[in-house]
Structure formats: structure tokens, C-alpha cells
Coordinates of C-alpha atoms in Angstrom, one line a residue:
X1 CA 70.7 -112.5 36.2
X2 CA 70.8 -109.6 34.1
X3 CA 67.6 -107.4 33.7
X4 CA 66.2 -106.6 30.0
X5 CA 67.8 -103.3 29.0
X6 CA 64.3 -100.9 28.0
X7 CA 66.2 -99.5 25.6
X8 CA 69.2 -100.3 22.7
X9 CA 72.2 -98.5 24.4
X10 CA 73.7 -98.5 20.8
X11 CA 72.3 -95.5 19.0
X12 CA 73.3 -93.5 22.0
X13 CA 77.2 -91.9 22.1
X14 CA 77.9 -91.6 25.4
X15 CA 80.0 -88.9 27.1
X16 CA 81.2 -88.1 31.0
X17 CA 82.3 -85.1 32.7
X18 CA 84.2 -85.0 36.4
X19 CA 87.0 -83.4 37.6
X20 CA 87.6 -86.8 39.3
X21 CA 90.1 -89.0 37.1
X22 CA 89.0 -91.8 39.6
X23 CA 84.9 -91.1 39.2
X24 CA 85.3 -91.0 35.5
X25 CA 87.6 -94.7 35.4
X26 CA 84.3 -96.6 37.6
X27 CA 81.7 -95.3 35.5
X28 CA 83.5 -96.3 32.3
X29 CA 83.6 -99.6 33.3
X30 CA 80.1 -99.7 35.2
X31 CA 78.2 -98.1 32.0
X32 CA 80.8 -100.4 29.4
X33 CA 79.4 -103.7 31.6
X34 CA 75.8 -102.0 31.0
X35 CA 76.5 -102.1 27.0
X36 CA 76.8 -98.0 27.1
X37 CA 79.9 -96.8 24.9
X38 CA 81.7 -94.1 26.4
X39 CA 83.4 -92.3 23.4
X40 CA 84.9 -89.3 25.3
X41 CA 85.5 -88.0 29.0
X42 CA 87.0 -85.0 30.0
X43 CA 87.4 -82.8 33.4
X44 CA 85.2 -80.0 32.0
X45 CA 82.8 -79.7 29.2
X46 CA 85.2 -77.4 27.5
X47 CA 87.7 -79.9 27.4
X48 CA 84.7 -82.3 25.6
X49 CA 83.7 -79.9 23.1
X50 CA 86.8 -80.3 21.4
X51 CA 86.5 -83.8 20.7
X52 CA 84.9 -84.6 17.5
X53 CA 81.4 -85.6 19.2
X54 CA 79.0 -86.9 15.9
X55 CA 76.4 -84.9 15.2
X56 CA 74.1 -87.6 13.7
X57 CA 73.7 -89.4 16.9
X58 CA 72.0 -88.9 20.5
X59 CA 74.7 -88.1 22.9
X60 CA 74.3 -89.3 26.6
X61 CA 76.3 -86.4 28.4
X62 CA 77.0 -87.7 32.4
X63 CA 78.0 -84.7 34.4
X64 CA 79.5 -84.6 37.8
X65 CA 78.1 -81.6 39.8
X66 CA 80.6 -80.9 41.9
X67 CA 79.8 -79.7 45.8
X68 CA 82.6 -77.0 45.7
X69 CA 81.1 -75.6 42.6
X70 CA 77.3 -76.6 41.8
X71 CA 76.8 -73.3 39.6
X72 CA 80.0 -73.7 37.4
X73 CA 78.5 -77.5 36.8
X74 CA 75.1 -76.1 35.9
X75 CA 76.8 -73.6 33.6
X76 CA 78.7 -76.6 32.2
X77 CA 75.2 -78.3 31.7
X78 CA 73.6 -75.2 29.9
X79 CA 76.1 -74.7 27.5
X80 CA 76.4 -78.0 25.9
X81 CA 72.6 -78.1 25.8
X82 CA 73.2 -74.7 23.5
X83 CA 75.4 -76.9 21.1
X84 CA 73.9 -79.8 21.5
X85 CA 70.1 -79.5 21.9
X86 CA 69.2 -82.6 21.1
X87 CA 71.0 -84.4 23.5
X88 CA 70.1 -85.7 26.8
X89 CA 71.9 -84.7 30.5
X90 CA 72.5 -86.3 33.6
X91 CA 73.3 -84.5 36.8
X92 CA 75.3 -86.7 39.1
X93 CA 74.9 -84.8 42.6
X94 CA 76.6 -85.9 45.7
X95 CA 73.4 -84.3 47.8
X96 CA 69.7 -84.1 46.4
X97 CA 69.3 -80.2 47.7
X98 CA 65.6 -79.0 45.9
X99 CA 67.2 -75.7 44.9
X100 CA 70.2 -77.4 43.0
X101 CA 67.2 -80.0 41.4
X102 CA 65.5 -76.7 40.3
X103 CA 69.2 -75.0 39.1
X104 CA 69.7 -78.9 36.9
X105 CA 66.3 -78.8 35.2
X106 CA 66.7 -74.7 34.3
X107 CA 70.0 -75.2 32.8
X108 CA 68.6 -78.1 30.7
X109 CA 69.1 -81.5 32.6
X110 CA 66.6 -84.5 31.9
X111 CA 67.7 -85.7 35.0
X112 CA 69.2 -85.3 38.2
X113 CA 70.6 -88.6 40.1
X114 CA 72.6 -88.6 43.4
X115 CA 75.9 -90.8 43.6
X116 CA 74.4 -92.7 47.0
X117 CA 71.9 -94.7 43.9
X118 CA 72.5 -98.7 43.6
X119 CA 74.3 -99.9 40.7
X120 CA 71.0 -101.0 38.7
X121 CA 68.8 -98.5 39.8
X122 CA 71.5 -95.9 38.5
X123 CA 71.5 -97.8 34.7
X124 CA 67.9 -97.8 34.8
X125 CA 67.6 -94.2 35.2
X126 CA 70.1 -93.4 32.6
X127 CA 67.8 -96.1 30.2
X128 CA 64.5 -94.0 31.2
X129 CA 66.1 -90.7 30.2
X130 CA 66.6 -91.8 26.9
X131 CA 63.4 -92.7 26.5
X132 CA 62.4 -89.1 27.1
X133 CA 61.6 -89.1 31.0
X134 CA 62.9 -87.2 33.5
X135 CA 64.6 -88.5 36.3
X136 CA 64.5 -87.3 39.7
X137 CA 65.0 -88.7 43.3
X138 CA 61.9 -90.2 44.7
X139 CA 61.8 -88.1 47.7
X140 CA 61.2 -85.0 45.9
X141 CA 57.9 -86.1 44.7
X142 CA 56.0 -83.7 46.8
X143 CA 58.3 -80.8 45.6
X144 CA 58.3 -81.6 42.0
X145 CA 54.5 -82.3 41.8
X146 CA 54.4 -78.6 42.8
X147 CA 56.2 -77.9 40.2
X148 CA 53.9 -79.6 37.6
X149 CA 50.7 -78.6 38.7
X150 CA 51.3 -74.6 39.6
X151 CA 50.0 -75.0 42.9
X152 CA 50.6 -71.5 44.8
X153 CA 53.7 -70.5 42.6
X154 CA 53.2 -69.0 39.4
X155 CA 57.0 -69.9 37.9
X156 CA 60.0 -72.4 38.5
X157 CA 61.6 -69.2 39.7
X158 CA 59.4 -68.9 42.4
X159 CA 59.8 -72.6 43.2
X160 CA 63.4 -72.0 43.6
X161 CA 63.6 -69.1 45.9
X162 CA 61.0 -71.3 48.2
X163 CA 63.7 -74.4 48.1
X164 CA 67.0 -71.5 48.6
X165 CA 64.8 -70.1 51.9
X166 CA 63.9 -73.5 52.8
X167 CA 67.9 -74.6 52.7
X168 CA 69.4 -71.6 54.0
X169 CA 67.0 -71.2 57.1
X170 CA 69.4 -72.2 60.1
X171 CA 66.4 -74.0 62.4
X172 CA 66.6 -76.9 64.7
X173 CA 63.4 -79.6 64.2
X174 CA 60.7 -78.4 65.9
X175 CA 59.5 -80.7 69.0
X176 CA 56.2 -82.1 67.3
X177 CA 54.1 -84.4 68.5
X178 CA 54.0 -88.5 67.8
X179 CA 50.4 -87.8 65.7
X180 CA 52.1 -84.2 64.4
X181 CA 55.4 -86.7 62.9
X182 CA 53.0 -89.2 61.2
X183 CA 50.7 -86.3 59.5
X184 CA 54.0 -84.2 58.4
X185 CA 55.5 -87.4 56.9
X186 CA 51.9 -88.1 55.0
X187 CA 52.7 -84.7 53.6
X188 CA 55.9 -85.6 52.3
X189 CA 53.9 -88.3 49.9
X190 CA 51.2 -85.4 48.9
X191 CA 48.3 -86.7 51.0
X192 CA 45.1 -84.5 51.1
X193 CA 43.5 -83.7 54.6
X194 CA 40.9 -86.4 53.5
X195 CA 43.5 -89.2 53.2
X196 CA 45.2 -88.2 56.5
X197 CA 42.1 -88.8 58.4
X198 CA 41.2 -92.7 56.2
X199 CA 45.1 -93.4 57.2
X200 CA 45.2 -92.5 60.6
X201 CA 41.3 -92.9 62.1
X202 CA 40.7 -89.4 62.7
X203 CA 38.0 -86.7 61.5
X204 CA 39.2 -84.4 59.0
X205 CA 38.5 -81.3 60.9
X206 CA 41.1 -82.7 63.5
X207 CA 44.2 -83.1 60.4
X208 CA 43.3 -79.7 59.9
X209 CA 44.1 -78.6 63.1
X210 CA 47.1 -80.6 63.0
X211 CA 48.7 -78.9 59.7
X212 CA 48.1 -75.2 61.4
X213 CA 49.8 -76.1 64.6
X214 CA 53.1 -77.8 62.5
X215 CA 53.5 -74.7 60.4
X216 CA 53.0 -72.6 63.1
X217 CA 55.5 -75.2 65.2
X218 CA 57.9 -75.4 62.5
X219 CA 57.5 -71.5 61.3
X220 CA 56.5 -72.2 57.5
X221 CA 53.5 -71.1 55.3
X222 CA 52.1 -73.7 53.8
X223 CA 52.1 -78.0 53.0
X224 CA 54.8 -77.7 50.3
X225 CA 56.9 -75.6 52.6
X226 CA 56.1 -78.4 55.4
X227 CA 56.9 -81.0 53.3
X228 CA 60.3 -79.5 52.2
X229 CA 61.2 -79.2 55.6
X230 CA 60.5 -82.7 56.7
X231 CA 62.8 -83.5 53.7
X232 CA 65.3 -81.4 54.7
X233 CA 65.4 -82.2 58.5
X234 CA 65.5 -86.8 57.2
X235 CA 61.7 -87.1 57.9
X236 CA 61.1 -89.0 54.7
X237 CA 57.5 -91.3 54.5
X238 CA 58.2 -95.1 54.7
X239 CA 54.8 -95.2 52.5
X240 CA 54.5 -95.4 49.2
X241 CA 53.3 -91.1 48.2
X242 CA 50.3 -91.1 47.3
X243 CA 49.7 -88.1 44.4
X244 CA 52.8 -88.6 43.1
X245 CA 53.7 -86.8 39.2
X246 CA 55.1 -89.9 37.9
X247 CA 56.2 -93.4 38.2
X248 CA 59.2 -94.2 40.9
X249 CA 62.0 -96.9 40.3
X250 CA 64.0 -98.2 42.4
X251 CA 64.7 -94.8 44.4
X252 CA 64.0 -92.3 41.7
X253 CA 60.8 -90.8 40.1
X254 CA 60.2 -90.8 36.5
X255 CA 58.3 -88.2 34.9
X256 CA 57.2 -87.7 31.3
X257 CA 58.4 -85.0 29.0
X258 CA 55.2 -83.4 29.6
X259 CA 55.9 -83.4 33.6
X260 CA 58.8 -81.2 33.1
X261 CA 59.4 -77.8 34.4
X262 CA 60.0 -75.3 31.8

């Protein structure tokens, strides 16, 4: 049974950019089943800026960010935004990397979906962003709540070198203990010291023990960096976060346009 679309698809031109012929062909026919209208697709934004896209109507752009290539895609990205400020942008990633999250939002993407994402929960998204939200995986809520609040960074910039550093460090998982795992993985969902302890029946003093000796074990500075690491080496939290910036569905987190990095 088919789910109530949140929003009327129709006053949205849809558009989609890949370098794959194939890619482009199964989300024509995915989004035209989903009542989307693709008007134009094309290999490269170039190539889409010569069509006659309207200018009286929200345009949907869908761009594949190639792995080969992930900074020619962003530029892509930030120069339709220039022409078409109004309009709203999907990444599609193959890999949800923070720093390339970080590189999508700067050069003007409302969202930024990887291509693993279940049919529905890939249409959703696409209906949030058009509501105004932005879109992100739902593992990155620790990272992008960051982000929103300011805490210990004083621009996305800053945000960005942490998530290059945190990618580019060559390090093999640290040998942490059973209680060390489920504290790190609390971190991941944005738990204070406080709700460590409720969760896991132990004094607070002791979680705070616990956090020195995994940064110290896994050579970081701080929660966020902890967190990112966890992320980065498949320790996700089989809880629901707890602090999290916005709303998740079905495998992505939703912000407001308020949440947004700038």
C-alpha cells in the first residue's frame, strides 16, 4: 500500500545528474512511479544548463557524486546553486564520509543521501527536502549536532579539517574494553556523562574515567572526535541517539532550515 506523499510532487521540475546512463534510466522510473517528473538529465550539470529549465518553478536537482571525483561533483553542486538559488539539491554519495557531508552542505546541498538507502526511505527524503529540511544520514547525528550548536569549533571550516584528520588518520581500532565499546557507542548518539551512568548502572565519576582512557586508547581529543571515530571504524549505536538536531526517518536525519550549517 502506497504511503501519503507529504508533499504535491507537481509544482517541483525535477532534474538528475550522473555520469552513469544506467543510474540515471532506474531513477527515472523509481521517482516517475513516485509521481516526480523528471524533465531533463544529463552527465554533467553543464550539459543541464543548456536545457531550457523554467524559471518560475522549484527545480529538484538529483546529483550523483561520483567516488573518482567528489570535488568536481561539489563544484557541479555550487554552480547551479549560483544560477539557480532557489532551487533545492540532493547529493547522492556512494559512501557517507563526514568531510564530503561538510564539502555537500558548503557548496549548497539541502541534502546528502547515500545510494545503500531503501526505495521509500529514499522518496521520503527527497519529499522532506522540499519542504525545506535538510537531509542527512542518521548516523551523523553526533557530528552534525556539532555543527549546529558550535560546540568547541568556531566555523564549518574547522568542522571539516576535524572530519579530513579523522579520515585520513591510518589507525587500526584500538583494543577497548566490553564497558569502553558500550560508552563509545553512547557517544555516537550524543549521551552526556549523566546518561551514561542512568544507561549502564554506574557512578558518573566512573564514565568519566572511562572517556579519558578511550581518547587516550584511541589517540583523539575530545567526544566529537570519539564519536567520529567509532563511526568511521562501523561502531554505530543500535539505540535510538539521544540529543539528536533533528527528527530521523527511516535511516536519515531531518533537520530544519534553521539546523543548517552556513
Amino acid at each position: 500500500m502506497a504511503t501519503k506523499s507529504l508533499v504535491t510532487t507537481r509544482s517541483f521540475v525535477t532534474v538528475l545528474v550522473s555520469q552513469s546512463e544506467l543510474l540515471r534510466e532506474g531513477l527515472v522510473l523509481i521517482l516517475d512511479a513516485a509521481k516526480f517528473r523528471v524533465l531533463f538529465s544529463a552527465p554533467c550539470v553543464q550539459d543541464l544548463l543548456q536545457k531550457p529549465l523554467p524559471t518560475h518553478r522549484s527545480i529538484l536537482l538529483i546529483m550523483d557524486v561520483d567516488d573518482s571525483d567528489t570535488d568536481a561533483g561539489f563544484a557541479q553542486i555550487s554552480e547551479f546553486k549560483g544560477i539557480y538559488p532557489t532551487s533545492h539539491v540532493v547529493a547522492l554519495a556512494d559512501h557517507c564520509r563526514p568531510n564530503d557531508i561538510v564539502s555537500a552542505l558548503r557548496a549548497g546541498a539541502d541534502a546528502y543521501l547515500t545510494k545503500v538507502a531503501a526505495h521509500d526511505a529514499f522518496i521520503k527524503a527527497l519529499e522532506l527536502v522540499m519542504l525545506g529540511q535538510t537531509v542527512l544520514p542518521a548516523e551523523t547525528s553526533t557530528f552534525i549536532q556539532d555543527i549546529r550548536h558550535g560546540l568547541k569549533y568556531n566555523s564549518v571550516n574547522e568542522v571539516a579539517n576535524l572530519a579530513v584528520s579523522e579520515e585520513k588518520a591510518e589507525r587500526e581500532p584500538s583494543m577497548l574494553s566490553i564497558r569502553e565499546e558500550c560508552i563509545i557507542r553512547c557517544l555516537i548518539g550524543g549521551d552526556s556523562n549523566k546518561t551514561i551512568a542512568r544507561k549502564i548502572n554506574i557512578a558518573e565519576a566512573t564514565v568519566k574515567v572511562h572517556v579519558k582512557a578511550i581518547l587516550r586508547k584511541i589517540r583523539v581529543g575530545n567526544r566529537t572526535q570519539a564519536a567520529v571515530w567509532a563511526m568511521n571504524h562501523g561502531m554505530l549505536s543500535s539505540a535510538p541517539g539521544n540529543g539528536s538536531s533533528g527528527d530521523r526517518k527511516d535511516g536519515y536525519l531531518a533537520l530544519s532550515p534553521s539546523s543548517r550549517a552556513t
